[in-house]
Short mmCIF file of C-alpha atoms in Angstrom, two decimals:
data_model
loop_
_atom_site.label_atom_id
_atom_site.label_comp_id
_atom_site.label_asym_id
_atom_site.label_seq_id
_atom_site.Cartn_x
_atom_site.Cartn_y
_atom_site.Cartn_z
CA MET A 20 -66.01 43.59 -21.88
CA ASN A 21 -63.07 41.73 -20.32
CA ILE A 22 -64.20 39.73 -17.29
CA SER A 23 -62.08 37.85 -14.75
CA ILE A 24 -63.52 35.19 -12.43
CA LEU A 25 -62.00 34.64 -8.99
CA GLY A 26 -63.06 31.19 -7.78
CA THR A 27 -63.95 28.48 -10.29
CA GLY A 28 -66.09 26.25 -8.07
CA PHE A 29 -69.85 25.78 -8.45
CA MET A 30 -70.76 29.48 -8.42
CA GLY A 31 -67.78 30.49 -10.55
CA ARG A 32 -68.79 27.95 -13.21
CA LYS A 33 -72.36 29.24 -13.11
CA HIS A 34 -71.18 32.81 -13.76
CA LYS A 35 -68.90 31.62 -16.56
CA ALA A 36 -71.81 29.83 -18.27
CA ILE A 37 -73.95 32.99 -18.15
CA LEU A 38 -71.14 35.23 -19.41
CA GLU A 39 -70.51 32.91 -22.35
CA GLN A 40 -74.08 33.60 -23.51
CA ILE A 41 -73.54 37.38 -23.72
CA SER A 42 -72.08 38.89 -26.87
CA ASN A 43 -68.94 41.04 -26.76
CA VAL A 44 -67.80 39.48 -23.48
CA ARG A 45 -64.41 37.80 -23.09
CA ILE A 46 -63.31 35.89 -20.01
CA ASN A 47 -59.66 36.89 -19.78
CA ALA A 48 -58.77 35.22 -16.46
CA GLU A 49 -59.88 32.34 -14.24
CA ILE A 50 -58.25 32.48 -10.83
CA ASP A 51 -58.26 29.44 -8.55
CA SER A 52 -55.75 27.24 -6.74
CA HIS A 53 -57.05 24.33 -8.86
CA SER A 54 -56.49 26.19 -12.14
CA GLU A 55 -54.21 24.75 -14.79
CA PRO A 56 -50.63 26.02 -14.50
CA ASN A 57 -48.88 27.57 -17.49
CA SER A 58 -52.12 28.68 -19.14
CA ASP A 59 -52.77 32.09 -20.66
CA ILE A 60 -55.96 32.72 -18.71
CA HIS A 61 -55.61 30.43 -15.67
CA PHE A 62 -53.96 31.80 -12.52
CA GLN A 63 -53.37 29.66 -9.44
CA SER A 64 -53.60 32.56 -6.99
CA LEU A 65 -54.89 36.10 -6.75
CA GLU A 66 -51.29 37.26 -6.24
CA TYR A 67 -50.21 35.83 -9.61
CA PHE A 68 -53.19 37.50 -11.27
CA LEU A 69 -52.35 40.89 -9.75
CA GLU A 70 -48.71 40.59 -10.83
CA GLU A 71 -49.83 40.34 -14.47
CA LYS A 72 -51.72 43.66 -14.22
CA LEU A 73 -54.30 42.51 -16.74
CA GLU A 74 -56.71 45.09 -18.08
CA THR A 75 -60.12 43.82 -17.05
CA ASP A 76 -63.44 45.62 -16.72
CA LEU A 77 -64.82 43.51 -13.89
CA VAL A 78 -63.68 40.79 -11.50
CA VAL A 79 -66.34 38.35 -10.28
CA VAL A 80 -65.65 37.19 -6.70
CA ALA A 81 -67.06 33.67 -6.33
CA THR A 82 -64.72 32.29 -3.68
CA PRO A 83 -65.90 30.71 -0.38
CA ASN A 84 -68.09 33.04 1.71
CA TYR A 85 -65.48 33.95 4.31
CA LEU A 86 -63.06 35.21 1.63
CA HIS A 87 -65.45 37.61 -0.12
CA PHE A 88 -64.58 40.67 1.96
CA GLN A 89 -60.82 40.06 1.93
CA HIS A 90 -60.63 39.36 -1.81
CA THR A 91 -62.87 42.29 -2.73
CA LYS A 92 -60.83 44.73 -0.64
CA ILE A 93 -57.57 43.58 -2.28
CA LEU A 94 -59.05 43.90 -5.77
CA LEU A 95 -60.40 47.38 -5.06
CA GLU A 96 -57.01 48.46 -3.71
CA ASN A 97 -55.55 47.37 -7.04
CA GLY A 98 -58.06 49.39 -9.04
CA TYR A 99 -60.53 46.71 -10.17
CA ASN A 100 -64.32 46.93 -10.34
CA VAL A 101 -65.82 43.98 -8.48
CA LEU A 102 -69.00 41.89 -8.54
CA ILE A 103 -69.46 39.97 -5.26
CA GLU A 104 -71.42 36.77 -4.81
CA LYS A 105 -73.60 36.43 -1.71
CA PRO A 106 -72.94 36.97 1.09
CA PHE A 107 -70.99 40.06 0.05
CA VAL A 108 -70.10 40.93 3.67
CA PHE A 109 -70.93 39.61 7.13
CA ASN A 110 -71.57 43.00 8.77
CA LEU A 111 -71.96 46.72 8.14
CA GLU A 112 -68.41 47.47 9.28
CA GLN A 113 -67.06 45.39 6.39
CA ALA A 114 -69.51 47.05 3.99
CA TYR A 115 -68.34 50.52 5.03
CA VAL A 116 -64.68 49.51 4.58
CA LEU A 117 -65.41 48.33 1.03
CA ARG A 118 -67.38 51.49 0.29
CA GLU A 119 -64.48 53.68 1.41
CA THR A 120 -61.89 51.56 -0.42
CA ALA A 121 -63.91 51.73 -3.65
CA LEU A 122 -64.24 55.51 -3.30
CA GLN A 123 -60.50 55.97 -2.71
CA ASN A 124 -59.62 53.91 -5.80
CA ASP A 125 -62.42 55.16 -8.10
CA CYS A 126 -63.90 51.66 -8.41
CA ARG A 127 -67.39 50.23 -8.30
CA VAL A 128 -68.73 47.34 -6.23
CA PHE A 129 -71.69 45.42 -7.68
CA LEU A 130 -73.76 42.79 -5.88
CA VAL A 131 -75.14 39.45 -7.07
CA MET A 132 -78.79 40.06 -6.24
CA GLN A 133 -80.23 38.74 -9.46
CA ASN A 134 -83.65 38.10 -7.93
CA ARG A 135 -84.27 41.85 -8.01
CA PHE A 136 -84.65 41.33 -11.77
CA SER A 137 -87.10 38.44 -11.41
CA SER A 138 -90.64 38.84 -12.68
CA VAL A 139 -92.00 38.31 -9.14
CA THR A 140 -89.88 41.09 -7.62
CA LEU A 141 -90.69 43.53 -10.42
CA PHE A 142 -94.40 42.70 -10.15
CA LEU A 143 -94.45 43.18 -6.37
CA SER A 144 -92.45 46.41 -6.59
CA GLU A 145 -94.96 47.90 -9.04
CA LEU A 146 -97.90 46.71 -6.94
CA VAL A 147 -96.52 48.24 -3.72
CA GLU A 148 -95.33 51.50 -5.32
CA SER A 149 -98.69 52.03 -7.04
CA LYS A 150 -100.46 51.86 -3.64
CA LYS A 151 -103.02 49.40 -5.05
CA LEU A 152 -102.81 47.44 -1.81
CA GLY A 153 -103.08 50.48 0.45
CA LYS A 154 -101.49 50.12 3.87
CA ILE A 155 -99.77 46.77 4.29
CA TYR A 156 -100.70 45.12 7.57
CA ASN A 157 -98.99 41.76 7.54
CA ILE A 158 -96.44 39.84 5.47
CA GLN A 159 -95.77 36.13 5.86
CA LEU A 160 -92.70 34.69 4.17
CA ASN A 161 -92.06 30.93 4.13
CA ALA A 162 -89.34 28.80 2.58
CA PHE A 163 -89.22 25.09 3.36
CA TRP A 164 -86.16 23.62 1.63
CA ASN A 165 -83.84 20.64 1.88
CA ARG A 166 -80.08 20.71 2.36
CA GLY A 167 -78.78 17.24 3.14
CA GLU A 168 -75.53 15.97 4.60
CA GLN A 169 -73.77 15.97 1.22
CA TYR A 170 -74.28 19.72 0.93
CA TYR A 171 -72.02 20.25 3.95
CA ILE A 172 -69.54 17.49 3.20
CA LYS A 173 -68.55 18.61 -0.30
CA ASP A 174 -66.99 21.89 0.94
CA SER A 175 -65.17 21.88 4.28
CA TRP A 176 -66.06 25.52 5.06
CA LYS A 177 -69.82 25.07 4.68
CA GLY A 178 -71.65 24.97 7.99
CA LYS A 179 -68.75 26.61 9.85
CA LYS A 180 -70.10 29.65 11.69
CA ASN A 181 -67.26 32.06 10.94
CA MET A 182 -66.80 30.86 7.36
CA ASP A 183 -70.34 30.19 6.10
CA GLY A 184 -72.39 32.81 7.92
CA GLY A 185 -75.70 30.98 8.29
CA ILE A 186 -78.79 30.18 6.23
CA LEU A 187 -79.99 33.78 6.23
CA TYR A 188 -76.72 34.89 4.63
CA THR A 189 -76.81 32.12 2.03
CA GLN A 190 -79.94 30.19 1.01
CA PHE A 191 -82.50 32.73 2.16
CA SER A 192 -80.71 36.05 1.67
CA HIS A 193 -82.60 36.69 -1.59
CA LEU A 194 -85.94 36.38 0.22
CA LEU A 195 -84.94 38.78 2.98
CA ASP A 196 -83.62 41.13 0.30
CA LEU A 197 -87.08 41.01 -1.30
CA LEU A 198 -88.48 42.49 1.93
CA CYS A 199 -85.91 45.28 1.85
CA CYS A 200 -86.10 46.23 -1.83
CA VAL A 201 -89.85 45.80 -2.43
CA PHE A 202 -91.35 47.13 0.79
CA LYS A 203 -88.56 49.66 1.48
CA ASP A 204 -89.08 49.62 5.23
CA ASP A 205 -86.68 49.65 8.17
CA PHE A 206 -87.45 46.44 10.05
CA ALA A 207 -86.84 45.85 13.75
CA VAL A 208 -86.53 42.31 15.11
CA LEU A 209 -89.28 41.59 17.67
CA PHE A 210 -88.61 37.85 17.97
CA ARG A 211 -86.07 35.38 16.64
CA ASP A 212 -85.42 31.71 17.17
CA LEU A 213 -82.51 30.10 15.30
CA THR A 214 -82.44 26.32 15.69
CA SER A 215 -80.54 23.37 14.27
CA PHE A 216 -82.56 20.17 13.94
CA ARG A 217 -80.16 18.31 11.64
CA ASN A 218 -76.51 19.32 11.86
CA PHE A 219 -75.17 15.89 10.80
CA ASN A 220 -72.44 16.37 13.45
CA ILE A 221 -70.87 18.74 10.91
CA SER A 222 -72.72 22.04 10.79
CA GLU A 223 -72.27 24.76 13.42
CA ILE A 224 -75.08 26.90 12.01
CA GLU A 225 -78.86 26.86 12.29
CA ASP A 226 -81.07 25.11 9.76
CA THR A 227 -84.32 26.76 10.89
CA ALA A 228 -85.20 30.40 11.54
CA LEU A 229 -88.43 31.79 13.02
CA LEU A 230 -88.60 35.59 12.97
CA VAL A 231 -91.09 38.34 13.73
CA LEU A 232 -90.20 41.75 12.32
CA GLN A 233 -91.90 45.14 12.43
CA GLY A 234 -91.37 48.00 10.01
CA LYS A 235 -91.48 51.68 10.88
CA THR A 236 -94.74 51.82 8.92
CA GLY A 237 -96.25 49.34 11.40
CA THR A 238 -96.16 46.38 9.00
CA LYS A 239 -95.64 43.07 10.82
CA VAL A 240 -93.64 40.31 9.14
CA SER A 241 -93.47 36.65 10.14
CA VAL A 242 -90.67 34.57 8.63
CA ASN A 243 -90.36 30.79 8.70
CA PHE A 244 -87.29 29.41 6.93
CA THR A 245 -85.85 25.91 7.14
CA THR A 246 -83.46 23.63 5.25
CA SER A 247 -84.49 20.58 7.30
CA VAL A 248 -87.28 19.39 4.97
CA PHE A 249 -87.12 15.67 4.14
CA GLU A 250 -85.28 14.88 0.87
CA LYS A 251 -86.54 17.72 -1.38
CA ASN A 252 -87.72 21.33 -1.30
CA GLN A 253 -91.37 21.80 -0.37
CA GLU A 254 -92.32 25.42 -1.02
CA THR A 255 -91.52 29.10 -1.09
CA SER A 256 -94.47 31.40 -0.43
CA LEU A 257 -95.34 35.00 0.34
CA ASN A 258 -98.65 36.18 1.82
CA ILE A 259 -99.58 39.86 1.93
CA ILE A 260 -102.56 41.07 3.96
CA ALA A 261 -103.27 44.72 3.27
CA GLU A 262 -105.87 47.47 3.55
CA LYS A 263 -107.17 46.98 0.01
CA GLY A 264 -106.37 43.40 -0.75
CA THR A 265 -104.86 40.01 -0.07
CA LEU A 266 -102.27 38.23 -2.18
CA LYS A 267 -100.37 34.95 -2.06
CA ILE A 268 -97.47 34.02 -4.31
CA SER A 269 -96.03 30.51 -4.22
CA GLY A 270 -95.17 27.66 -6.57
CA GLN A 271 -92.03 25.62 -7.11
CA TYR A 272 -90.31 28.62 -8.71
CA PHE A 273 -92.08 31.25 -6.57
CA ASN A 274 -93.89 32.66 -9.61
CA GLU A 275 -97.55 31.64 -9.22
CA ILE A 276 -100.33 33.78 -7.78
CA THR A 277 -102.32 31.23 -5.81
CA PHE A 278 -104.70 33.73 -4.17
CA GLN A 279 -105.68 37.24 -5.18
CA HIS A 280 -108.43 39.53 -3.95
CA ILE A 281 -107.58 43.19 -4.54
CA ALA A 282 -109.91 46.18 -4.79
CA ASP A 283 -110.29 47.53 -8.35
CA CYS A 284 -108.36 44.53 -9.73
CA PRO A 285 -111.02 42.00 -10.73
CA GLU A 286 -108.79 40.12 -13.16
CA LYS A 287 -106.12 37.81 -11.83
CA PHE A 288 -102.58 39.00 -12.42
CA GLU A 289 -100.30 36.78 -14.46
CA ILE A 290 -96.59 36.69 -13.68
CA PRO A 291 -94.41 35.68 -16.63
CA SER A 292 -91.86 33.11 -15.53
CA THR A 293 -88.18 34.06 -15.58
CA SER A 294 -85.44 31.59 -14.73
CA ASN A 295 -82.52 32.24 -12.42
CA GLU A 296 -80.25 32.18 -15.48
CA GLU A 297 -82.33 34.86 -17.18
CA ASN A 298 -82.21 37.01 -14.05
CA LEU A 299 -78.41 36.63 -13.86
CA LYS A 300 -78.05 37.59 -17.50
CA GLU A 301 -80.19 40.70 -16.97
CA MET A 302 -78.07 41.57 -13.93
CA TYR A 303 -74.91 41.44 -16.05
CA LEU A 304 -76.43 43.53 -18.84
CA GLU A 305 -77.24 46.27 -16.32
CA ILE A 306 -73.70 46.10 -14.89
CA PHE A 307 -72.21 46.46 -18.36
CA LYS A 308 -74.41 49.52 -18.98
CA SER A 309 -73.02 51.02 -15.77
CA LEU A 310 -69.43 50.32 -16.81
CA ARG A 311 -70.09 51.99 -20.18
CA GLY A 312 -71.53 55.04 -18.45
CA GLU A 313 -75.09 54.42 -19.69
CA LYS A 314 -78.34 54.71 -17.76
CA ASN A 315 -78.73 51.49 -15.79
CA ASN A 316 -80.34 49.57 -12.94
CA ALA A 317 -77.19 47.85 -11.72
CA ILE A 318 -77.18 46.86 -8.05
CA LEU A 319 -74.38 48.60 -6.19
CA LEU A 320 -72.96 48.12 -2.71
CA LYS A 321 -75.12 50.92 -1.31
CA ASP A 322 -78.24 49.08 -2.49
CA GLY A 323 -77.46 46.11 -0.24
CA LEU A 324 -76.83 47.97 3.02
CA GLY A 325 -80.44 47.54 4.16
CA LEU A 326 -80.13 43.77 3.88
CA VAL A 327 -76.82 43.72 5.78
CA ASP A 328 -78.35 45.89 8.51
CA LEU A 329 -81.30 43.49 8.85
CA LEU A 330 -79.03 40.42 8.97
CA GLU A 331 -76.85 42.06 11.61
CA LYS A 332 -79.93 42.78 13.75
CA ILE A 333 -81.11 39.18 13.44
CA TYR A 334 -77.76 37.60 14.32
CA SER A 335 -76.71 40.10 17.00
#
């Protein structure tokens, strides 16, 4: 597989490190304005890369958030399959444009939603699909994290409303995606409060979100996210209160069952720990299966539309 990486900042370097661990993968282009000139694989702009007409199986878009849609559309128009970092779009209109552009050019759009391959997500999906919990009454999702002043200073676009998107598009998008992909419900927004307690005179976006959602099944969801925690992350936790049981998952890596009482399940479940790097690697392996025409579980653009719809409802 020949892979090109557009954007060689923090996320681009992370993708490169994962790809270097996978056999039969060659990084044939790194595209960034800070790339070395006069190098065989380094291109200082997307335009220079496109002029070369390199044969590549996949382009990873890891540029700043506000450029994801624009760069992906250009790549699709030039016949490239694309993997987009989060947030892949800011609204459904952009998603539909990319879907149509991909269709017209016989290309595929994949999404970086590696947490769908995490042991927690797979465990919860099996638990919900098997109906062991019965009707789900209430879900509580908490994430109390820290993002200090340096986080916003190091990249000038971070914290800018039209360039960053907001904490639900970035830090907490994976947790909202968990609601969409595990519980497979269409959630309405009953209440929302988006607040900034610490903007450091830099950020234009919220650092705290309080939400109440309701699914068409009647399930109520309360969400409490913040990046204003003092100095270091505190917790990520999920509580499920259901007809046939109660479950809480928490822990530093969101992989520990800290409470379980489920009918016909006397023994406590154990969730094997998988790292973010392992989840990313699994994500790539599924994408490569898709590109080879094999049976796969790759995450395509259509699989992320529910999340975009929910985000649009929250921010509208």
